[in-house]
């Protein structure tokens, strides 16, 4: 079925990601930073697509058969309801501050779904996809399997892991408009849901504004780096990954890219 066939757009993004990953690993690219930028950006977009696919696939099996007709099962990011919130803004946040902010994308017809547990699961599977991505990215570190892995590729994985951990953590916050609120919303009274509903469009912007406060930003990233250290990634490694990613800036002398 065309509604379930993987989109050529997604396959193209995946192909660019694989090619950039190969260039990062082999040092083939004249500009290692550009290869890291393309690899991390491509992998981040792939994770966003899988995040939204997880929502849609779970909704399909929970009773919302409309997700197929909307193109959500093709992994095509151009089919999302809010491409700006789903792809553009998360990429801007990554480039500006190295924060894996989640986006809002697929429209689920909740009236088709019965059972509070199903509604909660539909919301939870998105950030759980980011958790799974983080596990894959950090596996070489906590498995002590980095022998032979070029430093630039290690740094790229470390930065990508940081993005996935921040996305999962932020998206699980019980803030209107984010998946964390979607998990608890079915269990709230109708009155509370009605009062909170007008604030949903502004939840993501509120998170960004709060993270702009220096004290909050420092505390947040201290927690993120604490989690990453538990997974075998030191702060210097993710810092060097971000430094390579932002290739248009001067490379830090403490980071070895090749």
PDB file of C-alpha atoms in Angstrom:
ATOM      1  CA  UNK A   1       0.000   0.000   0.000  1.00  0.00           C
ATOM      2  CA  UNK A   2       1.291   3.476  -0.924  1.00  0.00           C
ATOM      3  CA  UNK A   3       0.192   4.837   2.438  1.00  0.00           C
ATOM      4  CA  UNK A   4       2.595   2.434   4.152  1.00  0.00           C
ATOM      5  CA  UNK A   5       5.477   2.612   1.659  1.00  0.00           C
ATOM      6  CA  UNK A   6       8.648   4.338   2.840  1.00  0.00           C
ATOM      7  CA  UNK A   7       8.970   7.718   1.153  1.00  0.00           C
ATOM      8  CA  UNK A   8      11.854   8.423  -1.259  1.00  0.00           C
ATOM      9  CA  UNK A   9      12.340  11.668   0.702  1.00  0.00           C
ATOM     10  CA  UNK A  10      13.134   9.699   3.864  1.00  0.00           C
ATOM     11  CA  UNK A  11      15.335   7.252   1.943  1.00  0.00           C
ATOM     12  CA  UNK A  12      17.227  10.206   0.490  1.00  0.00           C
ATOM     13  CA  UNK A  13      17.810  11.680   3.952  1.00  0.00           C
ATOM     14  CA  UNK A  14      18.970   8.297   5.222  1.00  0.00           C
ATOM     15  CA  UNK A  15      21.333   7.934   2.247  1.00  0.00           C
ATOM     16  CA  UNK A  16      22.887  11.364   2.866  1.00  0.00           C
ATOM     17  CA  UNK A  17      23.269  10.469   6.551  1.00  0.00           C
ATOM     18  CA  UNK A  18      25.014   7.191   5.693  1.00  0.00           C
ATOM     19  CA  UNK A  19      27.326   8.872   3.179  1.00  0.00           C
ATOM     20  CA  UNK A  20      28.221  11.637   5.643  1.00  0.00           C
ATOM     21  CA  UNK A  21      28.820   9.040   8.352  1.00  0.00           C
ATOM     22  CA  UNK A  22      31.165   7.172   6.030  1.00  0.00           C
ATOM     23  CA  UNK A  23      32.985  10.414   5.181  1.00  0.00           C
ATOM     24  CA  UNK A  24      33.311  11.224   8.890  1.00  0.00           C
ATOM     25  CA  UNK A  25      34.651   7.751   9.662  1.00  0.00           C
ATOM     26  CA  UNK A  26      37.156   7.578   6.798  1.00  0.00           C
ATOM     27  CA  UNK A  27      38.200  11.228   6.778  1.00  0.00           C
ATOM     28  CA  UNK A  28      37.333  11.277   3.081  1.00  0.00           C
ATOM     29  CA  UNK A  29      35.781  14.757   3.253  1.00  0.00           C
ATOM     30  CA  UNK A  30      38.110  17.720   2.857  1.00  0.00           C
ATOM     31  CA  UNK A  31      36.168  19.405   5.664  1.00  0.00           C
ATOM     32  CA  UNK A  32      35.581  16.989   8.539  1.00  0.00           C
ATOM     33  CA  UNK A  33      33.274  19.481  10.251  1.00  0.00           C
ATOM     34  CA  UNK A  34      30.987  19.622   7.205  1.00  0.00           C
ATOM     35  CA  UNK A  35      30.801  15.810   7.147  1.00  0.00           C
ATOM     36  CA  UNK A  36      29.925  15.785  10.868  1.00  0.00           C
ATOM     37  CA  UNK A  37      27.321  18.496  10.282  1.00  0.00           C
ATOM     38  CA  UNK A  38      25.622  16.485   7.525  1.00  0.00           C
ATOM     39  CA  UNK A  39      25.856  13.226   9.485  1.00  0.00           C
ATOM     40  CA  UNK A  40      24.435  14.589  12.736  1.00  0.00           C
ATOM     41  CA  UNK A  41      21.786  16.712  10.994  1.00  0.00           C
ATOM     42  CA  UNK A  42      20.687  13.784   8.837  1.00  0.00           C
ATOM     43  CA  UNK A  43      20.591  11.401  11.792  1.00  0.00           C
ATOM     44  CA  UNK A  44      18.644  13.970  13.830  1.00  0.00           C
ATOM     45  CA  UNK A  45      16.030  14.342  11.068  1.00  0.00           C
ATOM     46  CA  UNK A  46      15.821  10.546  10.775  1.00  0.00           C
ATOM     47  CA  UNK A  47      15.171  10.328  14.524  1.00  0.00           C
ATOM     48  CA  UNK A  48      12.465  13.006  14.255  1.00  0.00           C
ATOM     49  CA  UNK A  49      10.782  11.025  11.485  1.00  0.00           C
ATOM     50  CA  UNK A  50      10.933   7.810  13.523  1.00  0.00           C
ATOM     51  CA  UNK A  51       9.601   9.689  16.561  1.00  0.00           C
ATOM     52  CA  UNK A  52       6.519  10.781  14.630  1.00  0.00           C
ATOM     53  CA  UNK A  53       6.187   7.396  12.928  1.00  0.00           C
ATOM     54  CA  UNK A  54       6.027   5.761  16.353  1.00  0.00           C
ATOM     55  CA  UNK A  55       3.123   8.047  17.304  1.00  0.00           C
ATOM     56  CA  UNK A  56       1.297   7.292  14.056  1.00  0.00           C
ATOM     57  CA  UNK A  57       1.889   3.532  14.051  1.00  0.00           C
ATOM     58  CA  UNK A  58       0.710   3.199  17.644  1.00  0.00           C
ATOM     59  CA  UNK A  59      -2.353   5.323  16.859  1.00  0.00           C
ATOM     60  CA  UNK A  60      -3.126   3.099  13.868  1.00  0.00           C
ATOM     61  CA  UNK A  61      -3.131  -0.020  16.028  1.00  0.00           C
ATOM     62  CA  UNK A  62      -5.199   1.812  18.643  1.00  0.00           C
ATOM     63  CA  UNK A  63      -8.021   2.666  16.261  1.00  0.00           C
ATOM     64  CA  UNK A  64      -7.082   5.775  14.262  1.00  0.00           C
ATOM     65  CA  UNK A  65      -6.972   4.426  10.711  1.00  0.00           C
ATOM     66  CA  UNK A  66      -6.799   7.971   9.302  1.00  0.00           C
ATOM     67  CA  UNK A  67      -3.025   8.203   9.860  1.00  0.00           C
ATOM     68  CA  UNK A  68      -2.355   6.145   6.735  1.00  0.00           C
ATOM     69  CA  UNK A  69      -4.269   8.503   4.435  1.00  0.00           C
ATOM     70  CA  UNK A  70      -2.406  11.457   5.942  1.00  0.00           C
ATOM     71  CA  UNK A  71       0.927   9.955   4.910  1.00  0.00           C
ATOM     72  CA  UNK A  72       2.270   9.624   8.424  1.00  0.00           C
ATOM     73  CA  UNK A  73       3.331   6.019   7.883  1.00  0.00           C
ATOM     74  CA  UNK A  74       5.626   6.841   4.966  1.00  0.00           C
ATOM     75  CA  UNK A  75       8.257   8.542   7.184  1.00  0.00           C
ATOM     76  CA  UNK A  76       8.056  11.565   4.872  1.00  0.00           C
ATOM     77  CA  UNK A  77       8.698  14.701   6.973  1.00  0.00           C
ATOM     78  CA  UNK A  78       6.888  16.806   4.349  1.00  0.00           C
ATOM     79  CA  UNK A  79       3.634  15.091   5.330  1.00  0.00           C
ATOM     80  CA  UNK A  80       3.680  16.403   8.880  1.00  0.00           C
ATOM     81  CA  UNK A  81       0.936  18.742  10.001  1.00  0.00           C
ATOM     82  CA  UNK A  82       3.435  21.322  11.259  1.00  0.00           C
ATOM     83  CA  UNK A  83       6.636  20.965   9.270  1.00  0.00           C
ATOM     84  CA  UNK A  84       7.952  24.179  10.863  1.00  0.00           C
ATOM     85  CA  UNK A  85       7.541  22.838  14.398  1.00  0.00           C
ATOM     86  CA  UNK A  86       8.552  19.291  13.483  1.00  0.00           C
ATOM     87  CA  UNK A  87      11.715  19.821  11.461  1.00  0.00           C
ATOM     88  CA  UNK A  88      12.721  23.468  11.003  1.00  0.00           C
ATOM     89  CA  UNK A  89      12.588  24.679  14.622  1.00  0.00           C
ATOM     90  CA  UNK A  90      14.299  21.569  16.074  1.00  0.00           C
ATOM     91  CA  UNK A  91      17.113  22.036  13.525  1.00  0.00           C
ATOM     92  CA  UNK A  92      17.427  25.722  14.407  1.00  0.00           C
ATOM     93  CA  UNK A  93      17.658  24.852  18.104  1.00  0.00           C
ATOM     94  CA  UNK A  94      20.361  22.265  17.388  1.00  0.00           C
ATOM     95  CA  UNK A  95      22.420  24.718  15.341  1.00  0.00           C
ATOM     96  CA  UNK A  96      21.981  27.591  17.797  1.00  0.00           C
ATOM     97  CA  UNK A  97      22.449  25.877  21.108  1.00  0.00           C
ATOM     98  CA  UNK A  98      22.972  22.152  20.757  1.00  0.00           C
ATOM     99  CA  UNK A  99      19.577  21.405  22.287  1.00  0.00           C
ATOM    100  CA  UNK A 100      17.475  18.519  21.000  1.00  0.00           C
ATOM    101  CA  UNK A 101      14.118  20.219  21.373  1.00  0.00           C
ATOM    102  CA  UNK A 102      11.138  18.116  20.289  1.00  0.00           C
ATOM    103  CA  UNK A 103       8.561  19.267  17.771  1.00  0.00           C
ATOM    104  CA  UNK A 104       4.843  18.777  17.193  1.00  0.00           C
ATOM    105  CA  UNK A 105       3.849  17.027  14.025  1.00  0.00           C
ATOM    106  CA  UNK A 106       1.249  14.327  13.505  1.00  0.00           C
ATOM    107  CA  UNK A 107      -2.432  14.956  14.108  1.00  0.00           C
ATOM    108  CA  UNK A 108      -4.070  11.995  15.820  1.00  0.00           C
ATOM    109  CA  UNK A 109      -7.857  11.749  15.751  1.00  0.00           C
ATOM    110  CA  UNK A 110      -8.205  10.958  19.421  1.00  0.00           C
ATOM    111  CA  UNK A 111     -11.969  10.481  19.160  1.00  0.00           C
ATOM    112  CA  UNK A 112     -11.330   7.223  17.291  1.00  0.00           C
ATOM    113  CA  UNK A 113      -9.311   5.780  20.187  1.00  0.00           C
ATOM    114  CA  UNK A 114     -10.809   4.158  23.257  1.00  0.00           C
ATOM    115  CA  UNK A 115      -9.012   3.640  26.543  1.00  0.00           C
ATOM    116  CA  UNK A 116      -6.830   6.003  28.526  1.00  0.00           C
ATOM    117  CA  UNK A 117      -3.866   3.641  28.446  1.00  0.00           C
ATOM    118  CA  UNK A 118      -3.867   3.721  24.641  1.00  0.00           C
ATOM    119  CA  UNK A 119      -3.893   7.508  24.587  1.00  0.00           C
ATOM    120  CA  UNK A 120      -0.984   7.601  27.030  1.00  0.00           C
ATOM    121  CA  UNK A 121       0.968   5.019  25.038  1.00  0.00           C
ATOM    122  CA  UNK A 122       0.530   6.967  21.798  1.00  0.00           C
ATOM    123  CA  UNK A 123       2.145   9.981  23.455  1.00  0.00           C
ATOM    124  CA  UNK A 124       4.883   8.008  25.207  1.00  0.00           C
ATOM    125  CA  UNK A 125       6.249   6.078  22.219  1.00  0.00           C
ATOM    126  CA  UNK A 126       7.648   9.227  20.573  1.00  0.00           C
ATOM    127  CA  UNK A 127      10.171  10.166  23.262  1.00  0.00           C
ATOM    128  CA  UNK A 128      10.821   6.473  23.880  1.00  0.00           C
ATOM    129  CA  UNK A 129      12.081   6.396  20.291  1.00  0.00           C
ATOM    130  CA  UNK A 130      14.596   9.087  21.238  1.00  0.00           C
ATOM    131  CA  UNK A 131      15.590   6.971  24.241  1.00  0.00           C
ATOM    132  CA  UNK A 132      16.205   4.009  21.904  1.00  0.00           C
ATOM    133  CA  UNK A 133      18.244   6.244  19.588  1.00  0.00           C
ATOM    134  CA  UNK A 134      20.310   7.425  22.569  1.00  0.00           C
ATOM    135  CA  UNK A 135      20.985   3.831  23.593  1.00  0.00           C
ATOM    136  CA  UNK A 136      22.258   3.025  20.090  1.00  0.00           C
ATOM    137  CA  UNK A 137      24.463   6.139  19.959  1.00  0.00           C
ATOM    138  CA  UNK A 138      25.972   5.515  23.378  1.00  0.00           C
ATOM    139  CA  UNK A 139      26.372   1.732  23.009  1.00  0.00           C
ATOM    140  CA  UNK A 140      29.986   1.905  21.743  1.00  0.00           C
ATOM    141  CA  UNK A 141      30.877   3.964  24.827  1.00  0.00           C
ATOM    142  CA  UNK A 142      29.261   1.887  27.567  1.00  0.00           C
ATOM    143  CA  UNK A 143      30.237  -1.349  25.814  1.00  0.00           C
ATOM    144  CA  UNK A 144      33.852  -0.109  25.686  1.00  0.00           C
ATOM    145  CA  UNK A 145      33.879  -0.800  21.949  1.00  0.00           C
ATOM    146  CA  UNK A 146      35.623   2.337  20.713  1.00  0.00           C
ATOM    147  CA  UNK A 147      38.848   0.677  19.630  1.00  0.00           C
ATOM    148  CA  UNK A 148      39.488   1.638  16.024  1.00  0.00           C
ATOM    149  CA  UNK A 149      36.713   4.229  15.917  1.00  0.00           C
ATOM    150  CA  UNK A 150      38.079   7.545  14.577  1.00  0.00           C
ATOM    151  CA  UNK A 151      37.878  10.444  17.071  1.00  0.00           C
ATOM    152  CA  UNK A 152      35.674  12.568  14.768  1.00  0.00           C
ATOM    153  CA  UNK A 153      33.093   9.792  14.541  1.00  0.00           C
ATOM    154  CA  UNK A 154      33.213   9.283  18.320  1.00  0.00           C
ATOM    155  CA  UNK A 155      32.594  12.988  18.859  1.00  0.00           C
ATOM    156  CA  UNK A 156      29.748  13.013  16.336  1.00  0.00           C
ATOM    157  CA  UNK A 157      28.067  10.094  18.131  1.00  0.00           C
ATOM    158  CA  UNK A 158      28.557  11.797  21.485  1.00  0.00           C
ATOM    159  CA  UNK A 159      26.903  15.010  20.261  1.00  0.00           C
ATOM    160  CA  UNK A 160      24.076  13.068  18.612  1.00  0.00           C
ATOM    161  CA  UNK A 161      23.543  11.193  21.872  1.00  0.00           C
ATOM    162  CA  UNK A 162      23.337  14.513  23.723  1.00  0.00           C
ATOM    163  CA  UNK A 163      20.615  15.651  21.310  1.00  0.00           C
ATOM    164  CA  UNK A 164      18.635  12.453  21.789  1.00  0.00           C
ATOM    165  CA  UNK A 165      18.876  12.586  25.582  1.00  0.00           C
ATOM    166  CA  UNK A 166      17.782  16.225  25.685  1.00  0.00           C
ATOM    167  CA  UNK A 167      14.896  15.514  23.303  1.00  0.00           C
ATOM    168  CA  UNK A 168      13.691  12.573  25.381  1.00  0.00           C
ATOM    169  CA  UNK A 169      14.001  14.422  28.680  1.00  0.00           C
ATOM    170  CA  UNK A 170      12.322  17.611  27.464  1.00  0.00           C
ATOM    171  CA  UNK A 171       9.552  15.778  25.660  1.00  0.00           C
ATOM    172  CA  UNK A 172       8.678  13.808  28.777  1.00  0.00           C
ATOM    173  CA  UNK A 173       8.075  17.023  30.732  1.00  0.00           C
ATOM    174  CA  UNK A 174       4.360  17.370  31.639  1.00  0.00           C
ATOM    175  CA  UNK A 175       4.073  20.642  29.718  1.00  0.00           C
ATOM    176  CA  UNK A 176       1.028  21.276  27.495  1.00  0.00           C
ATOM    177  CA  UNK A 177       1.900  20.630  23.882  1.00  0.00           C
ATOM    178  CA  UNK A 178       4.603  18.081  24.692  1.00  0.00           C
ATOM    179  CA  UNK A 179       4.320  14.310  24.852  1.00  0.00           C
ATOM    180  CA  UNK A 180       4.825  14.228  28.604  1.00  0.00           C
ATOM    181  CA  UNK A 181       1.574  16.115  29.047  1.00  0.00           C
ATOM    182  CA  UNK A 182      -0.053  13.808  26.497  1.00  0.00           C
ATOM    183  CA  UNK A 183       0.836  10.856  28.717  1.00  0.00           C
ATOM    184  CA  UNK A 184      -0.972  12.261  31.751  1.00  0.00           C
ATOM    185  CA  UNK A 185      -3.751  14.170  29.968  1.00  0.00           C
ATOM    186  CA  UNK A 186      -6.154  11.187  29.657  1.00  0.00           C
ATOM    187  CA  UNK A 187      -6.070  10.843  33.446  1.00  0.00           C
ATOM    188  CA  UNK A 188      -6.972  14.472  34.163  1.00  0.00           C
ATOM    189  CA  UNK A 189     -10.496  15.741  34.686  1.00  0.00           C
ATOM    190  CA  UNK A 190     -12.340  17.304  31.779  1.00  0.00           C
ATOM    191  CA  UNK A 191     -12.286  20.677  33.536  1.00  0.00           C
ATOM    192  CA  UNK A 192      -8.511  20.711  33.938  1.00  0.00           C
ATOM    193  CA  UNK A 193      -8.000  19.633  30.321  1.00  0.00           C
ATOM    194  CA  UNK A 194     -10.256  22.444  29.123  1.00  0.00           C
ATOM    195  CA  UNK A 195      -8.343  25.023  31.168  1.00  0.00           C
ATOM    196  CA  UNK A 196      -4.944  23.819  29.971  1.00  0.00           C
ATOM    197  CA  UNK A 197      -5.837  23.392  26.280  1.00  0.00           C
ATOM    198  CA  UNK A 198      -5.298  27.075  25.247  1.00  0.00           C
ATOM    199  CA  UNK A 199      -1.682  26.904  26.444  1.00  0.00           C
ATOM    200  CA  UNK A 200      -0.718  23.874  24.353  1.00  0.00           C
ATOM    201  CA  UNK A 201       0.523  25.843  21.295  1.00  0.00           C
ATOM    202  CA  UNK A 202       2.962  27.746  23.486  1.00  0.00           C
ATOM    203  CA  UNK A 203       4.484  24.870  25.468  1.00  0.00           C
ATOM    204  CA  UNK A 204       7.520  24.420  23.226  1.00  0.00           C
ATOM    205  CA  UNK A 205       8.261  28.149  23.156  1.00  0.00           C
ATOM    206  CA  UNK A 206       7.905  28.305  26.939  1.00  0.00           C
ATOM    207  CA  UNK A 207      10.501  25.545  27.321  1.00  0.00           C
ATOM    208  CA  UNK A 208      12.891  27.409  25.049  1.00  0.00           C
ATOM    209  CA  UNK A 209      12.358  30.652  26.986  1.00  0.00           C
ATOM    210  CA  UNK A 210      13.003  28.964  30.337  1.00  0.00           C
ATOM    211  CA  UNK A 211      16.172  27.304  29.027  1.00  0.00           C
ATOM    212  CA  UNK A 212      17.381  30.758  28.002  1.00  0.00           C
ATOM    213  CA  UNK A 213      17.713  31.609  31.703  1.00  0.00           C
ATOM    214  CA  UNK A 214      21.431  31.007  32.474  1.00  0.00           C
ATOM    215  CA  UNK A 215      20.896  29.309  35.843  1.00  0.00           C
ATOM    216  CA  UNK A 216      18.281  26.948  34.412  1.00  0.00           C
ATOM    217  CA  UNK A 217      20.415  26.226  31.363  1.00  0.00           C
ATOM    218  CA  UNK A 218      23.437  25.346  33.512  1.00  0.00           C
ATOM    219  CA  UNK A 219      21.422  23.102  35.819  1.00  0.00           C
ATOM    220  CA  UNK A 220      19.738  21.396  32.873  1.00  0.00           C
ATOM    221  CA  UNK A 221      22.959  20.609  31.047  1.00  0.00           C
ATOM    222  CA  UNK A 222      24.635  19.491  34.278  1.00  0.00           C
ATOM    223  CA  UNK A 223      21.854  16.904  34.555  1.00  0.00           C
ATOM    224  CA  UNK A 224      22.226  15.930  30.886  1.00  0.00           C
ATOM    225  CA  UNK A 225      25.980  15.468  31.164  1.00  0.00           C
ATOM    226  CA  UNK A 226      25.482  13.495  34.358  1.00  0.00           C
ATOM    227  CA  UNK A 227      23.232  11.083  32.456  1.00  0.00           C
ATOM    228  CA  UNK A 228      25.697  10.875  29.586  1.00  0.00           C
ATOM    229  CA  UNK A 229      28.583  10.138  31.958  1.00  0.00           C
ATOM    230  CA  UNK A 230      26.547   7.230  33.262  1.00  0.00           C
ATOM    231  CA  UNK A 231      26.425   6.012  29.656  1.00  0.00           C
ATOM    232  CA  UNK A 232      30.164   6.385  29.173  1.00  0.00           C
ATOM    233  CA  UNK A 233      30.285   9.779  27.408  1.00  0.00           C
ATOM    234  CA  UNK A 234      32.368  12.545  28.941  1.00  0.00           C
ATOM    235  CA  UNK A 235      31.366  16.180  28.561  1.00  0.00           C
ATOM    236  CA  UNK A 236      34.500  16.896  26.528  1.00  0.00           C
ATOM    237  CA  UNK A 237      33.449  14.340  23.903  1.00  0.00           C
ATOM    238  CA  UNK A 238      30.003  15.850  23.342  1.00  0.00           C
ATOM    239  CA  UNK A 239      31.560  19.334  23.421  1.00  0.00           C
ATOM    240  CA  UNK A 240      34.020  18.352  20.696  1.00  0.00           C
ATOM    241  CA  UNK A 241      31.177  16.849  18.691  1.00  0.00           C
ATOM    242  CA  UNK A 242      29.272  20.115  18.856  1.00  0.00           C
ATOM    243  CA  UNK A 243      32.451  22.009  18.038  1.00  0.00           C
ATOM    244  CA  UNK A 244      32.955  19.932  14.890  1.00  0.00           C
ATOM    245  CA  UNK A 245      29.262  20.221  14.033  1.00  0.00           C
ATOM    246  CA  UNK A 246      29.493  24.016  14.028  1.00  0.00           C
ATOM    247  CA  UNK A 247      32.232  23.865  11.409  1.00  0.00           C
ATOM    248  CA  UNK A 248      31.844  27.530  10.471  1.00  0.00           C
ATOM    249  CA  UNK A 249      33.412  28.468  13.802  1.00  0.00           C
ATOM    250  CA  UNK A 250      37.061  28.103  14.780  1.00  0.00           C
ATOM    251  CA  UNK A 251      37.881  24.577  15.946  1.00  0.00           C
ATOM    252  CA  UNK A 252      38.733  24.235  19.620  1.00  0.00           C
ATOM    253  CA  UNK A 253      42.399  23.315  20.192  1.00  0.00           C
ATOM    254  CA  UNK A 254      41.368  20.681  22.763  1.00  0.00           C
ATOM    255  CA  UNK A 255      39.425  18.708  20.153  1.00  0.00           C
ATOM    256  CA  UNK A 256      41.208  16.383  17.751  1.00  0.00           C
ATOM    257  CA  UNK A 257      39.130  15.797  14.605  1.00  0.00           C
ATOM    258  CA  UNK A 258      41.292  13.343  12.837  1.00  0.00           C
TER     259      UNK A 258
END
